XYZ file of C-alpha atoms in Angstrom:
650
model
C 140.588 121.500 123.691
C 140.533 119.295 126.785
C 138.006 121.793 128.132
C 135.912 121.074 125.048
C 135.901 117.378 125.941
C 134.660 118.188 129.419
C 131.901 120.362 127.989
C 130.721 117.743 125.521
C 131.013 115.027 128.126
C 128.742 117.180 130.248
C 126.429 117.442 127.273
C 126.258 113.657 127.120
C 125.571 113.583 130.859
C 122.643 115.950 130.379
C 121.187 113.542 127.835
C 121.822 110.628 130.178
C 120.224 112.445 133.110
C 117.222 113.241 130.985
C 116.866 109.540 130.198
C 117.851 107.926 133.486
C 116.831 110.394 136.195
C 113.696 111.896 134.744
C 112.368 109.576 132.087
C 113.358 106.099 133.150
C 110.191 104.372 132.035
C 110.211 106.210 128.712
C 113.873 105.317 128.133
C 113.246 101.652 128.847
C 110.621 101.586 126.126
C 112.542 103.782 123.681
C 116.038 102.501 123.061
C 118.059 104.110 120.243
C 119.644 101.878 117.588
C 122.856 100.279 118.781
C 124.889 101.719 115.906
C 124.092 105.277 117.066
C 125.189 104.716 120.657
C 128.261 102.762 119.499
C 129.262 105.610 117.150
C 129.111 108.112 120.017
C 131.399 105.967 122.189
C 133.796 105.180 119.347
C 134.172 108.774 118.115
C 134.660 110.000 121.685
C 137.457 107.469 122.186
C 139.171 108.533 118.941
C 138.806 112.206 119.861
C 140.323 111.629 123.297
C 143.201 109.713 121.724
C 144.003 112.556 119.338
C 143.659 115.048 122.193
C 146.229 113.086 124.197
C 148.605 113.174 121.234
C 147.984 116.911 120.809
C 148.751 117.524 124.502
C 151.955 115.497 124.189
C 152.929 117.408 121.027
C 152.245 120.700 122.813
C 154.568 119.618 125.626
C 157.274 118.720 123.080
C 156.881 122.161 121.505
C 157.103 123.935 124.868
C 160.217 121.933 125.809
C 161.850 122.755 122.471
C 161.047 126.453 122.885
C 162.394 126.441 126.447
C 165.588 124.676 125.358
C 166.086 127.268 122.619
C 165.545 130.095 125.099
C 167.951 128.556 127.660
C 170.648 128.126 125.011
C 170.183 131.580 123.543
C 169.920 133.472 126.851
C 173.689 133.460 127.711
C 174.276 135.058 124.334
C 172.020 138.023 125.133
C 174.927 140.073 126.638
C 176.967 139.309 123.512
C 174.174 140.637 121.307
C 173.896 143.710 123.538
C 177.645 144.409 123.303
C 177.610 143.921 119.546
C 174.674 146.270 119.254
C 176.485 148.941 121.246
C 179.644 148.472 119.175
C 177.652 148.757 115.922
C 176.054 151.978 117.093
C 179.466 153.438 118.010
C 180.911 152.307 114.671
C 178.054 153.887 112.742
C 178.411 157.137 114.671
C 182.214 157.257 114.208
C 182.070 156.436 110.509
C 179.359 159.028 109.966
C 181.484 161.664 111.712
C 184.501 160.708 109.571
C 182.406 161.157 106.397
C 181.210 164.551 107.588
C 184.767 165.674 108.335
C 185.944 164.602 104.886
C 183.026 166.333 103.170
C 183.752 169.518 105.141
C 187.454 169.334 104.293
C 186.706 168.793 100.594
C 184.407 171.830 100.449
C 186.889 173.996 102.368
C 189.806 173.266 100.031
C 187.702 174.306 97.027
C 186.489 177.572 98.558
C 189.582 178.662 100.457
C 193.022 178.326 98.857
C 194.655 179.006 102.235
C 193.474 175.565 103.452
C 195.023 173.797 100.500
C 198.106 172.992 102.519
C 196.229 171.953 105.666
C 197.283 168.583 107.114
C 195.061 165.630 106.096
C 193.681 163.741 107.826
C 193.076 166.035 110.767
C 193.873 164.990 114.328
C 190.169 164.508 115.066
C 189.707 162.271 112.077
C 192.832 160.295 112.932
C 191.450 159.731 116.447
C 188.172 158.549 114.988
C 190.019 156.166 112.656
C 191.874 154.676 115.625
C 188.542 154.304 117.440
C 187.034 152.477 114.479
C 189.979 150.052 114.394
C 189.603 149.426 118.134
C 185.844 148.818 117.829
C 186.364 146.333 115.008
C 188.951 144.478 117.083
C 186.447 144.259 119.955
C 183.757 143.148 117.527
C 185.622 140.173 116.066
C 185.701 137.849 119.139
C 182.047 138.564 119.866
C 181.040 137.672 116.306
C 183.188 134.555 116.499
C 181.405 133.561 119.727
C 178.012 133.881 117.996
C 179.257 131.923 114.978
C 180.393 129.074 117.211
C 176.953 128.932 118.874
C 175.019 129.189 115.589
C 175.034 125.450 114.628
C 173.484 124.483 117.964
C 170.943 127.338 117.765
C 170.066 126.430 114.185
C 169.386 122.827 115.199
C 167.221 124.000 118.105
C 165.267 126.380 115.854
C 164.637 123.551 113.411
C 163.435 121.377 116.290
C 161.025 124.125 117.360
C 159.711 124.497 113.788
C 159.192 120.734 113.457
C 157.448 120.549 116.842
C 155.203 123.481 115.945
C 154.269 121.907 112.611
C 153.409 118.594 114.294
C 151.395 120.434 116.940
C 149.393 122.408 114.350
C 148.631 119.244 112.369
C 147.280 117.596 115.524
C 145.195 120.669 116.378
C 143.428 120.345 113.027
C 143.059 116.578 113.395
C 141.694 117.036 116.915
C 139.096 119.487 115.662
C 138.096 117.064 112.905
C 137.715 114.199 115.391
C 135.774 116.466 117.735
C 133.454 117.198 114.852
C 133.045 113.468 114.113
C 131.981 113.008 117.712
C 129.646 115.978 117.460
C 128.025 114.432 114.374
C 127.537 111.097 116.146
C 126.090 112.847 119.207
C 123.808 114.959 117.081
C 122.442 111.933 115.265
C 121.754 110.159 118.558
C 120.176 113.260 120.078
C 118.068 113.853 116.976
C 116.743 110.284 117.154
C 115.884 110.670 120.848
C 114.300 114.077 120.305
C 112.219 112.748 117.420
C 110.900 110.000 119.688
C 110.257 112.529 122.451
C 108.353 114.830 120.100
C 106.434 111.938 118.551
C 105.133 110.907 121.952
C 104.599 114.434 123.278
C 101.009 115.542 123.958
C 99.411 117.871 121.426
C 98.796 121.517 122.310
C 95.035 121.019 122.573
C 95.576 118.070 124.922
C 97.825 120.222 127.129
C 95.164 122.930 127.369
C 92.636 120.316 128.437
C 94.971 118.654 130.931
C 95.299 115.393 128.998
C 98.939 114.485 129.539
C 98.768 110.713 129.425
C 102.007 109.032 130.517
C 104.215 111.193 128.306
C 106.809 113.395 129.950
C 106.624 117.176 129.692
C 110.026 118.839 129.202
C 111.590 122.126 130.166
C 112.866 122.937 126.669
C 109.600 122.249 124.876
C 106.849 123.138 127.364
C 108.231 125.302 130.192
C 110.772 127.610 128.499
C 108.113 129.324 126.314
C 105.969 129.852 129.412
C 108.863 131.467 131.318
C 109.768 133.704 128.373
C 106.170 134.897 128.112
C 105.620 135.657 131.803
C 108.921 135.733 133.737
C 111.943 136.488 131.555
C 111.520 140.286 131.474
C 112.230 140.547 135.236
C 114.445 137.488 135.737
C 117.330 137.396 133.271
C 121.101 137.790 133.258
C 120.831 141.596 133.171
C 117.844 142.150 135.478
C 117.534 139.415 138.094
C 114.673 140.295 140.415
C 115.179 138.632 143.807
C 118.560 137.447 142.454
C 116.620 134.902 140.399
C 117.987 134.468 136.901
C 115.916 132.305 134.568
C 118.240 132.793 131.596
C 118.911 129.070 131.185
C 118.561 125.665 132.832
C 121.758 126.075 134.859
C 120.727 129.435 136.366
C 117.252 128.061 137.167
C 118.894 125.293 139.210
C 120.815 127.875 141.256
C 117.618 129.600 142.403
C 117.420 133.082 143.941
C 118.077 134.945 147.164
C 115.527 132.753 148.988
C 117.132 129.525 147.808
C 116.001 126.898 145.331
C 112.822 127.672 143.388
C 112.500 124.232 141.791
C 112.260 120.959 143.738
C 111.704 118.088 141.287
C 108.623 115.967 142.017
C 107.471 118.407 144.733
C 105.459 121.289 143.245
C 104.126 122.443 146.636
C 107.725 123.111 147.729
C 108.713 124.788 144.449
C 108.172 128.555 144.610
C 108.453 128.633 140.819
C 104.993 127.085 140.886
C 103.489 128.264 144.181
C 104.281 131.980 143.624
C 102.556 131.787 140.232
C 99.582 129.875 141.647
C 99.085 132.436 144.444
C 99.377 135.390 142.066
C 102.653 136.685 143.554
C 104.334 136.220 140.225
C 104.518 137.605 137.633
C 104.665 140.816 139.633
C 102.157 143.517 138.642
C 101.054 141.386 135.696
C 98.054 139.112 135.000
C 98.310 135.671 136.576
C 99.167 132.599 134.535
C 96.177 130.970 132.811
C 94.893 127.835 134.532
C 96.117 125.513 131.797
C 99.669 126.923 132.036
C 99.651 126.543 135.821
C 98.547 122.955 135.337
C 101.355 122.353 132.830
C 103.932 123.806 135.246
C 102.644 121.712 138.149
C 102.481 118.487 136.146
C 105.993 119.007 134.779
C 107.369 119.349 138.322
C 105.356 116.342 139.504
C 106.895 114.264 136.741
C 110.399 115.136 137.955
C 111.101 118.398 136.107
C 112.669 116.781 133.022
C 115.058 119.113 131.145
C 114.402 117.407 127.798
C 116.529 115.325 125.490
C 119.737 117.011 124.349
C 119.289 120.145 126.446
C 122.505 122.064 127.086
C 122.302 123.724 130.479
C 123.687 127.043 129.162
C 121.231 127.380 126.264
C 119.047 130.455 126.670
C 115.341 129.878 127.290
C 114.733 132.543 124.637
C 116.349 130.257 122.081
C 114.321 127.289 123.341
C 111.108 129.303 123.114
C 111.983 130.373 119.575
C 112.535 126.772 118.513
C 109.285 125.684 120.162
C 107.346 128.487 118.437
C 108.438 127.571 114.914
C 105.310 126.899 112.893
C 106.018 125.321 109.496
C 102.299 125.206 108.760
C 102.228 128.941 107.976
C 101.691 129.278 104.209
C 101.750 133.049 103.682
C 101.798 136.395 105.405
C 99.478 139.329 104.786
C 100.740 142.864 105.331
C 99.114 146.236 104.768
C 102.126 147.947 103.203
C 105.374 146.977 101.448
C 108.217 145.923 103.720
C 111.781 147.245 103.461
C 114.062 144.973 101.456
C 116.741 144.257 104.047
C 118.314 141.371 102.102
C 118.489 140.077 98.543
C 120.536 137.499 96.681
C 121.011 136.348 93.094
C 121.009 132.698 92.097
C 124.543 131.974 90.779
C 123.386 130.604 87.416
C 119.656 131.064 86.738
C 119.458 134.778 87.468
C 116.495 134.285 89.804
C 116.253 136.621 92.769
C 115.293 136.081 96.391
C 114.355 138.991 98.635
C 113.357 139.519 102.232
C 109.725 139.860 103.273
C 107.806 139.884 106.533
C 108.156 136.389 108.044
C 109.034 135.032 104.604
C 111.442 134.979 101.696
C 110.128 135.886 98.238
C 111.457 134.305 95.043
C 111.263 136.140 91.696
C 112.042 135.018 88.170
C 114.063 137.091 85.684
C 110.863 138.769 84.455
C 110.166 140.132 87.938
C 107.283 137.716 88.498
C 106.750 136.365 92.015
C 107.223 132.587 91.858
C 107.365 131.362 95.470
C 106.917 132.506 99.078
C 108.868 130.708 101.785
C 107.441 131.123 105.348
C 109.899 131.616 108.223
C 109.763 131.437 112.026
C 111.011 135.012 112.533
C 109.784 138.436 111.470
C 112.837 140.057 109.898
C 115.059 138.567 107.200
C 118.504 140.157 107.432
C 120.777 138.066 105.204
C 120.467 135.615 102.288
C 123.123 133.460 100.650
C 123.084 130.849 97.871
C 125.522 127.950 97.934
C 127.989 128.118 95.008
C 126.240 125.199 93.280
C 122.904 126.991 93.633
C 121.233 124.037 95.344
C 120.756 125.554 98.805
C 119.544 128.896 100.123
C 120.650 129.979 103.601
C 118.627 132.545 105.546
C 119.413 134.604 108.658
C 116.356 136.054 110.362
C 115.238 137.257 113.751
C 112.683 138.735 116.064
C 114.263 141.884 117.565
C 115.133 141.458 121.227
C 113.883 137.857 121.318
C 115.520 135.244 119.109
C 117.056 134.553 115.740
C 117.017 131.652 113.304
C 119.418 130.189 110.745
C 117.358 128.359 108.138
C 118.179 126.485 104.956
C 115.958 125.549 102.038
C 116.680 123.430 98.951
C 116.549 125.206 95.605
C 114.412 125.485 93.612
C 111.694 126.085 96.154
C 108.813 123.664 95.955
C 105.322 124.804 95.058
C 104.382 124.295 98.707
C 107.096 126.764 99.630
C 108.445 125.036 102.730
C 109.189 121.469 101.582
C 112.685 120.529 102.744
C 113.135 123.762 104.677
C 114.563 123.445 108.167
C 115.991 125.626 110.903
C 119.512 124.513 111.821
C 119.973 126.909 114.763
C 118.035 129.239 117.022
C 120.008 132.092 118.585
C 119.512 134.663 121.308
C 118.312 137.826 119.548
C 118.629 138.243 115.794
C 120.798 136.350 113.314
C 122.252 139.078 111.102
C 124.628 137.469 108.590
C 124.976 134.215 106.670
C 127.503 133.301 103.953
C 128.499 130.124 102.099
C 132.214 129.770 101.383
C 133.150 130.010 97.667
C 134.280 126.361 97.641
C 130.925 125.293 99.081
C 132.419 123.465 102.085
C 131.364 125.834 104.852
C 128.501 128.009 105.988
C 129.265 130.857 108.390
C 126.665 132.771 110.398
C 126.741 135.692 112.803
C 124.322 137.612 114.954
C 123.678 140.028 117.771
C 124.924 137.429 120.277
C 128.481 138.204 119.007
C 128.961 134.563 118.012
C 130.165 133.275 114.655
C 129.017 129.744 113.932
C 130.787 127.620 111.343
C 128.785 124.793 109.774
C 130.032 121.904 107.679
C 128.025 122.109 104.454
C 127.094 118.462 104.003
C 125.853 117.731 107.520
C 124.925 121.333 108.449
C 126.191 120.567 111.955
C 128.007 123.310 113.837
C 131.725 122.751 113.372
C 133.122 125.681 115.314
C 131.910 128.524 117.511
C 133.876 131.799 117.721
C 133.186 134.657 120.119
C 136.051 137.041 119.344
C 134.006 140.223 118.885
C 132.683 142.364 121.737
C 129.518 143.516 119.932
C 127.050 142.476 117.219
C 128.268 140.803 114.037
C 127.069 142.995 111.159
C 128.529 141.281 108.074
C 130.602 138.303 106.906
C 132.789 137.805 103.826
C 134.987 134.960 102.573
C 138.194 135.373 100.618
C 137.811 133.925 97.076
C 140.022 130.942 97.993
C 137.824 130.124 101.039
C 140.895 130.191 103.285
C 139.794 133.114 105.479
C 136.578 134.513 106.900
C 136.206 138.251 107.548
C 133.701 139.303 110.214
C 132.583 142.914 110.678
C 131.155 144.154 113.958
C 129.665 147.091 115.796
C 132.813 146.993 117.950
C 134.552 148.949 115.117
C 136.769 146.023 114.084
C 136.973 143.399 111.369
C 138.491 140.055 112.333
C 140.285 137.882 109.787
C 140.024 134.235 110.849
C 141.711 131.187 109.344
C 139.196 128.688 107.997
C 141.751 125.964 108.680
C 142.195 126.584 112.415
C 139.676 129.261 113.385
C 142.524 131.404 114.763
C 142.336 135.180 114.369
C 145.137 136.202 112.027
C 144.417 139.934 111.952
C 142.214 142.549 113.587
C 141.518 145.524 111.316
C 140.701 148.578 113.439
C 141.092 151.616 111.173
C 137.378 152.505 111.240
C 136.227 154.947 113.913
C 132.586 153.841 114.098
C 130.361 150.773 113.901
C 131.164 148.786 110.760
C 128.277 148.229 108.357
C 129.622 145.900 105.668
C 132.730 144.258 104.217
C 133.573 142.529 100.906
C 136.698 140.767 99.655
C 138.176 142.114 96.427
C 140.737 139.289 96.244
C 142.726 136.997 98.520
C 144.880 140.024 99.360
C 142.483 142.996 99.631
C 139.170 143.845 101.263
C 136.870 146.876 101.189
C 134.773 147.960 104.164
C 132.379 150.702 105.214
C 131.266 152.075 108.559
C 128.984 154.837 109.766
C 131.347 157.411 108.281
C 131.505 158.978 104.815
C 134.405 156.982 103.427
C 135.344 153.631 101.909
C 138.499 151.891 103.121
C 140.420 149.443 100.944
C 143.016 147.514 102.922
C 145.448 144.622 102.916
C 144.200 141.365 104.425
C 147.790 140.341 105.209
C 148.817 143.258 107.428
C 145.716 145.469 107.805
C 147.348 148.486 106.163
C 144.929 150.875 104.457
C 145.980 151.145 100.812
C 143.272 153.587 99.751
C 140.555 155.839 101.163
C 137.668 157.009 99.002
C 135.618 159.934 100.298
C 131.855 159.550 99.918
C 129.064 162.146 99.710
C 127.267 160.566 102.687
C 127.537 157.677 105.132
C 127.161 154.289 103.394
C 124.692 151.543 104.297
C 125.630 148.576 102.096
C 128.389 147.555 99.720
C 128.466 145.114 96.775
C 131.382 144.022 94.612
C 131.491 142.973 90.951
C 134.833 141.429 89.917
C 136.188 141.911 86.435
C 135.050 139.414 83.802
C 136.951 140.099 80.598
C 135.190 137.349 78.654
C 131.788 138.909 79.368
C 133.074 142.463 78.979
C 132.315 143.259 82.639
C 134.558 145.737 84.442
C 135.370 145.686 88.135
C 132.979 147.835 90.174
C 132.098 148.567 93.775
C 128.558 149.771 94.512
C 127.726 151.591 97.730
C 124.236 152.498 98.918
C 124.312 155.796 100.813
C 121.976 157.312 103.376
C 121.223 160.256 101.072
C 119.159 157.999 98.751
C 121.801 157.430 96.114
C 124.168 154.704 94.998
C 127.739 155.515 94.012
C 129.770 153.300 91.683
C 133.511 153.093 92.316
C 135.960 151.840 89.719
C 138.875 152.836 87.550
C 142.522 152.048 88.171
C 142.757 149.451 91.000
C 145.606 151.489 92.438
C 143.527 154.668 92.492
C 139.810 153.949 92.494
C 137.299 156.809 92.370
C 133.576 157.498 92.028
C 132.582 156.885 88.406
C 128.803 157.096 88.584
C 125.942 158.178 90.848
C 122.465 156.662 90.816
C 119.560 158.435 92.484
C 116.900 156.357 94.229
C 113.400 157.154 95.504
C 114.426 155.863 98.959
C 117.463 154.577 100.869
C 118.675 151.175 99.646
C 119.125 148.601 102.407
C 120.449 145.804 100.178
C 122.618 145.510 97.063
C 123.695 142.698 94.730
C 125.318 142.366 91.336
C 124.039 139.893 88.756
C 127.060 137.681 88.169
C 126.045 136.784 84.615
C 124.945 140.162 83.211
C 126.691 142.623 85.510
C 123.393 144.379 86.305
C 123.004 145.990 89.721
C 120.013 145.292 91.964
C 119.017 147.460 94.906
C 116.302 146.845 97.493
C 114.984 149.984 99.174
C 113.162 150.841 102.382
C 109.786 151.099 100.590
C 109.837 147.534 99.317
C 111.061 148.171 95.783
C 113.630 146.172 93.851
C 115.423 148.343 91.309
C 117.577 146.875 88.539
C 120.192 149.016 86.775
C 121.441 147.781 83.429
C 125.151 146.985 83.301
C 125.646 149.113 80.168
C 124.531 152.226 82.009
C 126.793 151.428 84.945
C 129.828 151.304 82.691
C 129.430 154.905 81.560
C 131.354 157.355 83.655
C 129.053 160.137 84.829
C 130.240 161.888 87.946
C 127.933 164.880 87.771
C 124.713 163.340 86.498
C 122.638 160.292 87.268
C 122.922 157.077 85.314
C 120.642 157.023 82.285
C 120.120 153.286 82.700
C 116.411 152.575 82.857
C 115.628 150.858 86.146
C 113.012 148.147 86.528
C 110.952 148.491 89.685
C 108.465 146.200 91.359
C 106.997 145.838 94.825
C 108.792 143.342 97.019
C 106.012 142.445 99.425
C 102.618 141.538 97.951
C 99.617 142.386 100.057
């Protein structure tokens, strides 16, 4: 965690550099409120204090563990001798039992052995050996008993030190978050001032900069993504020049630095573009973009307020390209329904569209269209109170966005909507915790971001997977988060500490989806024709259900006795059908099969009626009545009459 302090301190330094080194005159005229700057300093001091206590507690724990090991180590030979004696005793006693059983059988079958001496010489020798082993065992056991009080006290000391250490870890994370909130508020104020004074796009095209500073994050990153990123990134670095982020730009390439602040004629980042050397084998930069690049360098090459030097320029470009003025999107054909969600109380439905989210009432009438910054919507989640909709979207190979919108949507569609994070490549999963305290997101960047619900500020960042995050699921008690990945594993993380408690690795292919059946069990699917139900505590598979084809999505409907709703699992398969799984929880099986006109990419149960909704690849939403789903029909299709309507209006 001390590393985290260094990172965030560096983050503060970046802000300071942006104000002092590059925008001195602007900073002198634009001073943030004193309470914001004071809160940053105060929360940092508190965080550092807790960190110091956590480090001290960690040292106490290590000392207690070492003392326990030093005290217990001399007893290792005693344990080894006792173990050897126990093995010899077990072997001798087993042999004695076998001899007695053999003797008993022999006397019954052969009268001639009736007068045979008992016990035999071999058994008598074994009995003497047992007595000798027990005599050797007694002083060793006594030695362990004498050491036990001291060991017990040391073990208790270790347990107490560990408990104190874990409490401080949680407190440290909370204080780190307080500091993050204070920093975010200060940065947001500075960024708002920076944006307010920034030149408009039409002014930039006409070279009217005024005295306002251009910034790397807002004005240069989109330019580099458009013209340079394809040949100069972390994977393909032409001329050893990596333009992935601000830090790599500062390092330059094989010919040295490419950016010299305030000196554009000495900055090859500008001169190579001006002379047509870059971008290689591509059209030259337009004159107005060359002018923007030159003027930015002349001004001192400001990074921008709040820029983190490791943030990808793709993410910056995505944030800069967000256009909330877009009111609607016109398409020539229906778009696949890759995500859908049910409002927890009203029964309204939201579905994915192209660059938008569509809201439908219970009568299947389109009520609102919410524009988004990215093309594909991949995950939707309502908060438990139904007041907020979270959206994960992305532009393949470019960037992703995590957006939130208050519910119900306004008539304007985008009022109150905001993007809380831009990511490298697509954001693929988003889920509110059942208690409403947390929002978790995942994407193709392998990162899981935890957000505190009230502030919607990133609380924790986890990068435990080695490939894309494909799905997220919370346990009903909100104590654990399950993350599925293309790396063929599911990680179970503690919501309290963020630590990985279990890695489930029984799938043999990329995992597609996961749901929690309870605090103790989960169900998951991969690109293989089976469903696995397993224990969250130890990862043991408790049941395998064979499927007719590889599954795509999974949805879970818990039992609701008051509403007469039975427990069901629904799985969308690649062969254009949905299978329902239910029955005895100890031995679930396929109870129903539903045929579809196309493959379903999204599934959801209506929590109030028990109906099943499926969104298919041709833009249809299909509703299956709960009554039809309850009838067992293994050989035939459900007779429930589906309601269909086009997802994406033209």
